[in-house]
Coordinates of C-alpha atoms and ligand atoms in Angstrom, one line a residue:
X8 CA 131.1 71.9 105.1
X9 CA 133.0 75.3 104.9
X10 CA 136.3 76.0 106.4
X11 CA 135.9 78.0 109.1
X12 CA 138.3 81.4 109.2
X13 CA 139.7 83.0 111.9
X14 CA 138.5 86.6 112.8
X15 CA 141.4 88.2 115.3
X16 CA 142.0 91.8 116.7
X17 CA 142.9 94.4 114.9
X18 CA 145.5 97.0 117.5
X19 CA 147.3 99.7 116.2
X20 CA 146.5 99.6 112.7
X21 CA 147.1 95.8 111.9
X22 CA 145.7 92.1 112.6
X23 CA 146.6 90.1 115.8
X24 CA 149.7 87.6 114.6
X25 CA 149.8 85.5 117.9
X26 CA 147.8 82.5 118.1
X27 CA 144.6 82.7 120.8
X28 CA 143.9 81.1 124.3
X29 CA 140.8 80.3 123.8
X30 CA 138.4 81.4 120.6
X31 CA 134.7 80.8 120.0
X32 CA 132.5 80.1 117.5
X33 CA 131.0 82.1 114.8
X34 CA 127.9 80.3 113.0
X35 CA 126.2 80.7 109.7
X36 CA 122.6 80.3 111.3
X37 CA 121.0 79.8 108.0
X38 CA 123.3 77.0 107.7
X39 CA 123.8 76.0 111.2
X40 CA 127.5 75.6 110.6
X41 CA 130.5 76.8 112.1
X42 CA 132.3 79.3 109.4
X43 CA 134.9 81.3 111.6
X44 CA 136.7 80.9 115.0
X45 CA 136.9 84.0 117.1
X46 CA 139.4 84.8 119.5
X47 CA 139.4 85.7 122.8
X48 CA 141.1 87.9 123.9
X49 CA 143.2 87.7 127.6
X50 CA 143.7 90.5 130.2
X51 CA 147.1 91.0 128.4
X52 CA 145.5 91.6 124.9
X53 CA 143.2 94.4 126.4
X54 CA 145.8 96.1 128.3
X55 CA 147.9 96.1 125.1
X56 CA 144.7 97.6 123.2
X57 CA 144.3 100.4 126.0
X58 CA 148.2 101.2 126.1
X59 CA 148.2 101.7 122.0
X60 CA 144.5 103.5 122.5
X61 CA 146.0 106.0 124.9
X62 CA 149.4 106.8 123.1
X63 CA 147.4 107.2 120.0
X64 CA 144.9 109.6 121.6
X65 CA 147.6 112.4 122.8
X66 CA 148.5 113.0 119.2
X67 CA 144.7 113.0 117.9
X68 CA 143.5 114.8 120.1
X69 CA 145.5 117.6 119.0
X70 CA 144.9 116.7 115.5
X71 CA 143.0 120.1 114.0
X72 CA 139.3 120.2 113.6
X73 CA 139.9 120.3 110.0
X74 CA 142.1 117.0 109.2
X75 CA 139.6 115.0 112.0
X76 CA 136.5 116.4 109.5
X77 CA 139.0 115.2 106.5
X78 CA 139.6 111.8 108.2
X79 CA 135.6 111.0 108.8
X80 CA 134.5 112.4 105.3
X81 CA 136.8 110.0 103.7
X82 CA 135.8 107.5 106.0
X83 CA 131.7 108.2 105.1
X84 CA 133.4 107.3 101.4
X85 CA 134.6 104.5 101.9
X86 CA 131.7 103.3 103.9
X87 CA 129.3 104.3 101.5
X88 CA 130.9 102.9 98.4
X89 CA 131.1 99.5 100.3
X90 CA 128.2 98.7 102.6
X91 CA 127.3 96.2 100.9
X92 CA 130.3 94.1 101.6
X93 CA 129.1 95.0 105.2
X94 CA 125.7 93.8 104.6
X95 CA 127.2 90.3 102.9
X96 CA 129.3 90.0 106.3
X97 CA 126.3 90.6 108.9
X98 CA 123.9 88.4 107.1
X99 CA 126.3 85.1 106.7
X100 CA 127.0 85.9 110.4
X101 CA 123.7 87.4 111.9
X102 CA 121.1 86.0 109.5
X103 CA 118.7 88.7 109.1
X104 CA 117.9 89.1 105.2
X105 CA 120.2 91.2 102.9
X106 CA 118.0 94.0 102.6
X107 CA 117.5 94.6 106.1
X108 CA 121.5 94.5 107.2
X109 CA 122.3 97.2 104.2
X110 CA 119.6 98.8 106.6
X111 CA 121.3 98.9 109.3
X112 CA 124.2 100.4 107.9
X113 CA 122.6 102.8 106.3
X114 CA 121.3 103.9 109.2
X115 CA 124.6 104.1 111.0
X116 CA 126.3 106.0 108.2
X117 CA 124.3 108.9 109.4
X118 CA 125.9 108.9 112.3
X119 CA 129.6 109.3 111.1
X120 CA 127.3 111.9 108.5
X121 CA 126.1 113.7 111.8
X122 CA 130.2 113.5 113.4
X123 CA 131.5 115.3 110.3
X124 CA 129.9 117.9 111.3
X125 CA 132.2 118.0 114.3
X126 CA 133.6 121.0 114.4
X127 CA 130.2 122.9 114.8
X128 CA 129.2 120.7 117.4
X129 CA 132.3 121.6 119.6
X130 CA 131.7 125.0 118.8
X131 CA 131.8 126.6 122.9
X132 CA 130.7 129.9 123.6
X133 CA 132.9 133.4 124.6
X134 CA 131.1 135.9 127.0
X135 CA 133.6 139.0 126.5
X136 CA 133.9 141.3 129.4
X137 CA 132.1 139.2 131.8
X138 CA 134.0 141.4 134.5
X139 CA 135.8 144.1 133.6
X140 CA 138.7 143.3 131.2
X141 CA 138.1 139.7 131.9
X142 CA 136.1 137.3 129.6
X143 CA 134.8 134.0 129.8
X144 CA 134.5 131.3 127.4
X145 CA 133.5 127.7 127.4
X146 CA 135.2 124.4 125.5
X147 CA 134.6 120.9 125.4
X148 CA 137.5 118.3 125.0
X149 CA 137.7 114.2 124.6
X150 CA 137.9 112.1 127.2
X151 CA 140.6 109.4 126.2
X152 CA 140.2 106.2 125.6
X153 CA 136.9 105.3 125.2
X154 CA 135.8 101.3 125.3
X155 CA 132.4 100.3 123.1
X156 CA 131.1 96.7 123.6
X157 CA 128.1 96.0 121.5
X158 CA 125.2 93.1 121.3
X159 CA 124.8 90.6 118.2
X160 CA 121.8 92.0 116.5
X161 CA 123.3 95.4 115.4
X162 CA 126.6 94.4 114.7
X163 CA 127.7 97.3 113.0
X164 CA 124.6 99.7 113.3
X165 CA 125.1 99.9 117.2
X166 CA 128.9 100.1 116.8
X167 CA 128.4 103.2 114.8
X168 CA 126.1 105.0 117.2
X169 CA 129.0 105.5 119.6
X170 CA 132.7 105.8 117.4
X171 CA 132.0 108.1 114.7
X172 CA 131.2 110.8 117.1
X173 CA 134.3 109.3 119.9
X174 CA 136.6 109.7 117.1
X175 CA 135.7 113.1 115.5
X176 CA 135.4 114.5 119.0
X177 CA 139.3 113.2 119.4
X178 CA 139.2 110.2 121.7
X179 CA 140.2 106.9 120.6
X180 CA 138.2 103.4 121.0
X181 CA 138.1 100.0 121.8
X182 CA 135.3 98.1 121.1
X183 CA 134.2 94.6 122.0
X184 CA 131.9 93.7 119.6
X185 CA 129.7 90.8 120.2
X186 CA 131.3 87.1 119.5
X187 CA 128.4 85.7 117.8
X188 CA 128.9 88.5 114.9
X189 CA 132.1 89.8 114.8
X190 CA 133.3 90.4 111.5
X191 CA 131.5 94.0 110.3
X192 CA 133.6 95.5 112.9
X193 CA 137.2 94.0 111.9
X194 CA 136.2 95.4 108.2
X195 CA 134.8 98.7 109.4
X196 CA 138.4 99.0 110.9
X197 CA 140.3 98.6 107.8
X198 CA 137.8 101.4 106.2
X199 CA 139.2 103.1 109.3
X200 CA 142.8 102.4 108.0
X201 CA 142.4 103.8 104.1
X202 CA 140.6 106.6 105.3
X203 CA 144.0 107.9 106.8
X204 CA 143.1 107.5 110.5
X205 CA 146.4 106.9 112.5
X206 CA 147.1 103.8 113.8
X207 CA 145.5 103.0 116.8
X208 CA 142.9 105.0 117.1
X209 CA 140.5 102.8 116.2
X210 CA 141.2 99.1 117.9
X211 CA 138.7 96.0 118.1
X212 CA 139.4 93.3 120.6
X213 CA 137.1 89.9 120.6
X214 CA 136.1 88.1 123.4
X215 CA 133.8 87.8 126.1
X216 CA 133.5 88.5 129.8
X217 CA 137.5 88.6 130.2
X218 CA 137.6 91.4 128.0
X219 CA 135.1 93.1 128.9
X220 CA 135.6 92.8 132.6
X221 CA 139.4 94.1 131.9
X222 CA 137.9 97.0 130.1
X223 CA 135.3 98.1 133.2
X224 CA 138.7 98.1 135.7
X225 CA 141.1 99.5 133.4
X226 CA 142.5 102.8 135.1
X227 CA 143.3 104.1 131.2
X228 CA 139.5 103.3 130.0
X229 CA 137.4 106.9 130.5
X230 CA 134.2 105.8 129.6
X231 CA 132.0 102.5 128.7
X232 CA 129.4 102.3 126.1
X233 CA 127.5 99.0 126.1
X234 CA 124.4 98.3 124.6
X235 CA 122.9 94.8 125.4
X236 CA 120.3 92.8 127.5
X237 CA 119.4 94.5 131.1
X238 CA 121.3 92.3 133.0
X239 CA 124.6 92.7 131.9
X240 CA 123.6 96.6 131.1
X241 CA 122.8 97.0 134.9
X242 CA 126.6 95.1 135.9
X243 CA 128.5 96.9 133.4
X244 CA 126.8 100.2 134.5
X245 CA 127.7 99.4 138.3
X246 CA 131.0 98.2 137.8
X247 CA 132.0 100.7 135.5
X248 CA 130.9 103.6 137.4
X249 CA 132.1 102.2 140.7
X250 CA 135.7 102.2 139.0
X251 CA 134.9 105.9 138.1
X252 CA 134.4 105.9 134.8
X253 CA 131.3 107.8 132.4
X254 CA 128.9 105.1 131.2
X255 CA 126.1 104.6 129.3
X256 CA 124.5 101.2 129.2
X257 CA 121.5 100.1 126.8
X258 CA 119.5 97.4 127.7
X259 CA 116.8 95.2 126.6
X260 CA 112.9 96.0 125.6
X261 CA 109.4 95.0 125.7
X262 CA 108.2 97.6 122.7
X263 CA 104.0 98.0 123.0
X264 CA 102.1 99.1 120.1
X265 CA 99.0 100.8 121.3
X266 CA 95.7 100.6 118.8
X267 CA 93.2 102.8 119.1
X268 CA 89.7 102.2 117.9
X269 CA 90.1 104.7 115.3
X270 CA 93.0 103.8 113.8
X271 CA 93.5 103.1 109.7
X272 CA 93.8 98.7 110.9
X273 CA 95.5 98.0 107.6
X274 CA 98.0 100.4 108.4
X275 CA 98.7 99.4 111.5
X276 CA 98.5 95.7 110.5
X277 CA 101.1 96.4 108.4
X278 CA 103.2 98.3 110.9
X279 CA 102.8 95.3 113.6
X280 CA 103.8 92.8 110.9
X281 CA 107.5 94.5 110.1
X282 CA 108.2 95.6 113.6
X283 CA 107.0 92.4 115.0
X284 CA 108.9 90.0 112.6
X285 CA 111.4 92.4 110.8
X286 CA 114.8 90.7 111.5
X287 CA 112.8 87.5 113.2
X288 CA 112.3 90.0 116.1
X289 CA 116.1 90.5 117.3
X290 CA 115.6 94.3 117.4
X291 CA 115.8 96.4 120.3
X292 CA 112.8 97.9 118.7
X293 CA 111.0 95.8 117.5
X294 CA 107.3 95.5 118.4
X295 CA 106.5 92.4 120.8
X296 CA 103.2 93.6 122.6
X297 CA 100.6 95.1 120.4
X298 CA 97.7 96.0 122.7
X299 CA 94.5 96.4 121.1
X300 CA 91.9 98.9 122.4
X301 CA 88.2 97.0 122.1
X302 CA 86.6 96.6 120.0
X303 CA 89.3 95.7 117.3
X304 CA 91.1 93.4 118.1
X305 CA 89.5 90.5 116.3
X306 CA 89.4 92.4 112.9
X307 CA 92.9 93.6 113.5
X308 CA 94.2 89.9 114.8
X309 CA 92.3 88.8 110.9
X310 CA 94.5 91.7 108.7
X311 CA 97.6 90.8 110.8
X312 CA 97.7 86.7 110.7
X313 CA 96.5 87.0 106.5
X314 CA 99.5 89.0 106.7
X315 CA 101.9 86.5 108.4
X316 CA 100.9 83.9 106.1
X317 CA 102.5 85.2 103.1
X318 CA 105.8 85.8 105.0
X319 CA 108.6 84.0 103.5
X320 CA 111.1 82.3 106.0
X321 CA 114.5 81.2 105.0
X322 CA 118.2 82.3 104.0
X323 CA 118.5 86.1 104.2
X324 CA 120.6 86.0 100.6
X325 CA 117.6 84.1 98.7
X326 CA 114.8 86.7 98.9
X327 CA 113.6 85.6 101.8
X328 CA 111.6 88.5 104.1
X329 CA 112.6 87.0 108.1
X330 CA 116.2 85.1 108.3
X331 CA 117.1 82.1 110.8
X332 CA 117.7 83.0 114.8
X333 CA 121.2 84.1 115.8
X334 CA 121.8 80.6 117.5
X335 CA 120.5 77.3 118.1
X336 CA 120.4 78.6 122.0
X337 CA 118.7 81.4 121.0
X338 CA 116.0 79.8 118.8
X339 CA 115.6 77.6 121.9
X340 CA 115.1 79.8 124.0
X341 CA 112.2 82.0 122.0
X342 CA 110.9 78.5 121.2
X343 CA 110.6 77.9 124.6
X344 CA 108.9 81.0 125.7
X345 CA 106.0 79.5 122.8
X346 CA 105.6 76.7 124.7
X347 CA 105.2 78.9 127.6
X348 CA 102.8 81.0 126.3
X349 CA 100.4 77.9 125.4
X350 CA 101.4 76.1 129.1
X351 CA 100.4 79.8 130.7
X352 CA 96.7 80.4 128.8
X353 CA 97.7 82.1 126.1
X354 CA 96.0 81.5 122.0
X355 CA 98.3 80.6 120.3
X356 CA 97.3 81.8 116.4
X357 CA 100.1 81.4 114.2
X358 CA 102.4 78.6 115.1
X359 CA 105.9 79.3 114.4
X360 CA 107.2 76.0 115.6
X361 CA 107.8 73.8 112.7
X362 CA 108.3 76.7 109.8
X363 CA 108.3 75.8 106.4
X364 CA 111.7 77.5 105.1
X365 CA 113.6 78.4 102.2
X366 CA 117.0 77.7 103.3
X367 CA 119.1 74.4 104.5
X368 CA 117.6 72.4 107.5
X369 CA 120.5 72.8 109.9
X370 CA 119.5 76.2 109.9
X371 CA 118.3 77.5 113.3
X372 CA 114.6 78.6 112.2
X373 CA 111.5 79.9 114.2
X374 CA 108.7 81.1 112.2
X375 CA 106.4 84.4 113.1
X376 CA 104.2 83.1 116.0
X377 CA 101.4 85.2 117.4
X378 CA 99.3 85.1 120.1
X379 CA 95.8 86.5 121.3
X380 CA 94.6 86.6 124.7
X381 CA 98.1 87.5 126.7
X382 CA 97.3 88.8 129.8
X383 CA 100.2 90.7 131.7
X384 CA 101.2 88.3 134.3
X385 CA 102.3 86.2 131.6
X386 CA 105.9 85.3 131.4
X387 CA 105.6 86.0 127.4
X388 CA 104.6 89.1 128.3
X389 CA 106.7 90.6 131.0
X390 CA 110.1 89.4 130.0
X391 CA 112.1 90.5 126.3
X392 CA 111.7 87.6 124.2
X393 CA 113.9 88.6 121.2
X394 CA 112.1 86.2 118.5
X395 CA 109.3 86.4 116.5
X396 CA 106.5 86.2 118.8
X397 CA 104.4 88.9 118.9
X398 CA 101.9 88.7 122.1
X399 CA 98.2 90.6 121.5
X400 CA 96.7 91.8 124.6
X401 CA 93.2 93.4 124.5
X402 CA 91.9 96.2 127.1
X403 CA 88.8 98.3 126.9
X404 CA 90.5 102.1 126.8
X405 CA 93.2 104.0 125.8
X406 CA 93.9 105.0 129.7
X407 CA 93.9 101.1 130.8
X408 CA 96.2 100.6 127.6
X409 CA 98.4 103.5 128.6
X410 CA 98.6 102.3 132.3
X411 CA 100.1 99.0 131.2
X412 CA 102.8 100.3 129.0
X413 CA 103.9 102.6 131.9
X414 CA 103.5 99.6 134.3
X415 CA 106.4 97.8 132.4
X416 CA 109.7 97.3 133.4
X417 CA 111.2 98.4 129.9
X418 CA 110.8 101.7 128.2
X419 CA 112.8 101.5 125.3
X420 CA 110.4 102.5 122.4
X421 CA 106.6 102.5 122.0
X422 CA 103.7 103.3 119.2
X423 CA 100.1 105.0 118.8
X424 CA 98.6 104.0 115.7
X425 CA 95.1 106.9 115.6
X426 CA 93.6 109.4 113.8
X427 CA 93.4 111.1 116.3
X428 CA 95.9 114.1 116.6
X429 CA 94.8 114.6 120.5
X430 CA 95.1 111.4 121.7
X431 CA 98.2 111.2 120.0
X432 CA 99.0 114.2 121.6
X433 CA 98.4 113.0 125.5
X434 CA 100.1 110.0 124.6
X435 CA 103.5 111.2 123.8
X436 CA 103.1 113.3 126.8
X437 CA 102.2 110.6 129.4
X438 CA 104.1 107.6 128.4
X439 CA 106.8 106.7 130.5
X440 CA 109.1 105.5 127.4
X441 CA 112.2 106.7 125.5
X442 CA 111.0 106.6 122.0
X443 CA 107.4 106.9 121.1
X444 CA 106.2 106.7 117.7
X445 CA 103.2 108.0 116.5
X446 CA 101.5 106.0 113.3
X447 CA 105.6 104.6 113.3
X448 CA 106.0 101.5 114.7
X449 CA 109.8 101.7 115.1
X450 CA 110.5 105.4 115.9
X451 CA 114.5 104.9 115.7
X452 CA 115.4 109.1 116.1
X453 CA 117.6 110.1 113.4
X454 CA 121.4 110.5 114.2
X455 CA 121.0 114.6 115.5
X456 CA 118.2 113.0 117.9
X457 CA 119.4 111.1 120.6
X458 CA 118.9 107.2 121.4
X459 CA 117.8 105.7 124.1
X460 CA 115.6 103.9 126.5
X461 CA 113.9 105.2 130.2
X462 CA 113.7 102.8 132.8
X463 CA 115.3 99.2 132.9
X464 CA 116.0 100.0 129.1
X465 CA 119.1 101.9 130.3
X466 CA 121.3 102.8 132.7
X467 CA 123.2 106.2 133.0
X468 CA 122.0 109.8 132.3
X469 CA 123.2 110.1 128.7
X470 CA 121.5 108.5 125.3
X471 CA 123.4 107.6 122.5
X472 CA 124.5 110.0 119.2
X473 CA 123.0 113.4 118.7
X474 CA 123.6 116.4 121.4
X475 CA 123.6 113.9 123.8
X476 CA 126.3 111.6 122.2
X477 CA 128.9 114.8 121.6
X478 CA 128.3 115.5 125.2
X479 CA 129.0 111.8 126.1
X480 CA 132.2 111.7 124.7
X481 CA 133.7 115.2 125.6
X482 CA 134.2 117.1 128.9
X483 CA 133.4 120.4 129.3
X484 CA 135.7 123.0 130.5
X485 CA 135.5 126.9 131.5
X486 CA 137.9 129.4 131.4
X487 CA 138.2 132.7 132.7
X488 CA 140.7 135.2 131.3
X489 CA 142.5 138.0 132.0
X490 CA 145.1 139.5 129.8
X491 CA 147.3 141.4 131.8
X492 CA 146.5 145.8 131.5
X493 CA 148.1 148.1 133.6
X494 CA 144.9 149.2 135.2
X495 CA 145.2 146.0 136.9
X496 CA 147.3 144.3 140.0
X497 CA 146.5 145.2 144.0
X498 CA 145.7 142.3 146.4
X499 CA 142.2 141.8 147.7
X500 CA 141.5 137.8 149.4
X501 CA 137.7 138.3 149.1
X502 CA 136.2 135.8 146.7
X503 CA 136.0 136.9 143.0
X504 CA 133.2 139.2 142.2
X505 CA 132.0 139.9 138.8
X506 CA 132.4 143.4 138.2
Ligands
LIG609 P1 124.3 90.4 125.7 O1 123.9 91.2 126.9 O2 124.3 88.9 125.8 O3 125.7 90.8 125.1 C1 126.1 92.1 124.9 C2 127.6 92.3 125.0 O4 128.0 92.0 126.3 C3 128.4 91.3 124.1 O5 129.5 92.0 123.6 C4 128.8 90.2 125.0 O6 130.0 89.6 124.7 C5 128.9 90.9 126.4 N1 128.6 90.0 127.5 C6 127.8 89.0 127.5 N2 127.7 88.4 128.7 C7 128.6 89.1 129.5 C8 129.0 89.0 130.9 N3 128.5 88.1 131.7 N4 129.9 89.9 131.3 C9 130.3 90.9 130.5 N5 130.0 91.0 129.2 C10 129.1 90.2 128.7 O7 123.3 90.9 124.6 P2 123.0 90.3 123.1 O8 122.3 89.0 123.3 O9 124.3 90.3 122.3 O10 122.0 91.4 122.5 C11 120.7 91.3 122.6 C12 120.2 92.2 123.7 O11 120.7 93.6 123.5 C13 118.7 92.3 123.9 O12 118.4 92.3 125.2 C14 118.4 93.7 123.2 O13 117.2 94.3 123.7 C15 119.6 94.5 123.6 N6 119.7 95.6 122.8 C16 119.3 96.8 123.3 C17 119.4 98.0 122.5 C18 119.0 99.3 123.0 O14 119.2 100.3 122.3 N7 118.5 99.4 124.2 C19 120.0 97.9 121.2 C20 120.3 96.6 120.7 C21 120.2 95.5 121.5

């Protein structure tokens, strides 16, 4: 049995010394044991957190454009040199194989790539002489403190979506990273630390709905980014608003992959396989509904399941290609939905069930499971199972395909896998989804692209990193100016006319 840590806040530049209220428990689900305590932190943590966030924001904020830039390429550095301590930290606490958590960071080291280029993405604009002798120009500024609380299966991917971009734009953060994996974050803030980023900046308080709750009423929070299921997405986006604050709130997915007859099937066996049972399923994007356009779904249903069977389950540090589940819970819960899914009609085709594994039998495992025949009243169907069950439902066209996807409470992401360039065409134009990918089962948009979801798959008008991001965390401002020339003076109350 190993000793379990203690993972704590980090505020203003150092680790929490006072002992916790209450703490939870941090698991290694390929082990199914305990391995850290995390605390909780109380009302009087968080308002400590914002107080330290807010005094440290007046100075950077006026930091220059060029030591911020100097204090995020130092911080890519450091991030780079070390991901894979990162990587070691999400898979011991996450589960999902080595490979596929150096991923994910690499994927959110674009983003801080994208934030160093901060100082052309504030750039406003200057109209001279917009009347006479008076010109006009535009600027954007931070908003304050700004509060990130993030969801277990991207513990530092999601994370960085949001605070590379808060930070270079000259706000400061709290995040709330999720309890079941909180450790890449509490590391990420000591990169935060040697990369010369003053103290309190950058602050990470654990916990659960205490915090967060604290953080949605706060008078000194400014905005909210939460990514997480819909539920809470949809509370924290009400809440947060209704206390008058900018939010963005991600929420969960039901990602379809649409097959036309014509498409290459190995290819798009292949595709279904990784975005169906990458990271046992706990992506946002991950593929859980492939609907297969007739008449190919048996021959397709053949490539994928030959597929599946060479799949190696077990410990994400031995080689393995899908880890354990997050949680016992969880792997209840998907495990229960497979029961459901047999109770409800369903073919079941690949049993996940009892999986043969590579990896210590405490460990909270759920093979890939696939079934044939789901029809959409199906519970498996219309609600985000976040496993590795991937549901195949058949139609007879491409428009009876389409209509389901758009009929969906989720829009997160989505795929065509064709050959054909017009039907890929009408596709991206009439889907009612965020993402679409075309012959890519898991379009993720690259960091200057924006993020996000339509529909139950998230709340507020603005998607994460890219344009949208640097618009997210700054406010805009106008100003009109006139420097004083004798030509000028004399009263006149009618409203201001450009002239
Ligand atoms: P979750 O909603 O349980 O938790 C997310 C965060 O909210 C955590 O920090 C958690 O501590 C906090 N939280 C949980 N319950 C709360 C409550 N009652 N009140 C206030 N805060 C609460 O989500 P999860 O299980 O950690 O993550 C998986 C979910 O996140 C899935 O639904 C997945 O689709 C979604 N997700 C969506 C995206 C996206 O881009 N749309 C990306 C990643 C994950």
């Amino acid at each position: 049995m190993t000793e379990a840590k203690r993972i704590t806040h980090f505020i203003n530049g150092a680790y929490w010394s006072q002992p916790a209220q209450r703490t939870g428990d941090v698991y290694n689900p390929a082990l199914g044991q305990v391995t850290a305590k995390v605390d909780f932190a109380t009302v009087e943590v968080v308002d400590h957190a914002v107080e330290v966030a807010s005094k440290a924001q007046q100075e950077w904020r006026n930091a220059s454009l060029a030591k911020r830039t100097q204090v995020l390429f130092a911080f890519r550095e450091i991030l780079n040199s070390r991901k894979e301590e990162i990587a070691k930290l999400i898979t011991a606490e996450h589960g999902k194989v080595l490979s596929d958590a150096l991923g994910e960071v690499t994927r959110g080291l674009e983003v801080v790539e994208f934030a160093c280029g901060i100082p052309h993405l504030l750039k406003g604009s200057y109209s001279e002489g917009a009347s006479t002798s008076i010109d006009v120009y535009s600027i954007r500024q931070p908003l304050g403190v700004c509060a990130i609380i993030s969801p277990f299966n991207f513990p530092a991917m999601v994370p960085m979506w949001f605070f590379p971009i808060a930070i270079a734009a000259g706000n400061s953060v709290v995040i709330k990273p999720s309890e079941k994996d909180p450790s890449a974050v509490n590391l990420i803030a000591e990169f935060w630390k040697a990369a010369g980023l003053p103290d309190g900046v950058f602050n990470v308080i654990h916990g659960d709905k205490v915090a967060v709750d604290r953080l949605l009423e706060h008078p000194g929070v400014s905005s909210i980014s939460f990514v997480g299921s819909t539920p809470i997405a949809k509370y924290i986006y009400e809440n947060g608003t209704k206390n008058g604050k900018r939010v963005q709130a991600l929420g969960g997915a039901k990602n379809h992959m649409l097959v036309l007859p014509d498409a290459d099937l190995d290819l798009a066996a292949d595709a279904a396989v990784n975005a169906g049972f990458g990271s046992a399923g706990e992506r946002c994007m991950a593929i859980s509904a492939l609907v297969a356009v007739e008449p190919i779904a048996d021959a397709l249903i053949a490539k994928i399941s030959e597929r599946m069977s060479g799949l190696k389950t077990g410990d994400g540090t031995a080689g393995s290609d899908m880890g354990p589940l997050v949680t016992a819970v969880h792997r209840d819960k998907v495990a229960s939905y497979v029961d459901a899914g047999v109770r409800e009609g369903a073919k079941l085709v690949v049993d996940g069930r009892n999986p043969k594994v590579n990896g210590a039998a405490e460990g909270f495992w759920l093979g890939p499971t696939l079934f044939d025949q789901v029809t959409p009243e199906m519970s498996i169907y219309q609600e985000e199972i976040f496993g590795p069950v991937l549901s195949v439902i058949r139609v007879n066209s491409y428009e009876e395909g389409l209509a389901l996807i758009n009929r969906h409470q989720y829009g997160n992401g989505t795929a065509i896998f064709t050959n054909d360039g017009g039907a890929a065409r009408k596709f991206q134009n009439e889907v009612q989804v965020g993402m679409v990918g075309i012959n890519v089962p898991i379009p993720v948009p690259t960091a200057y692209y924006s993020f996000g979801g339509w529909k139950n798959s998230l709340f507020g008008d603005t998607h994460a990193h890219g344009t949208e991001g640097v618009h997210f965390f700054t406010r805009g401002k106008v100003v009109t100016s006139r420097w004083l020339d004798p030509s000028h003076g004399g009263i006149n109350l009618g409203f201001p006319q450009n002239r």
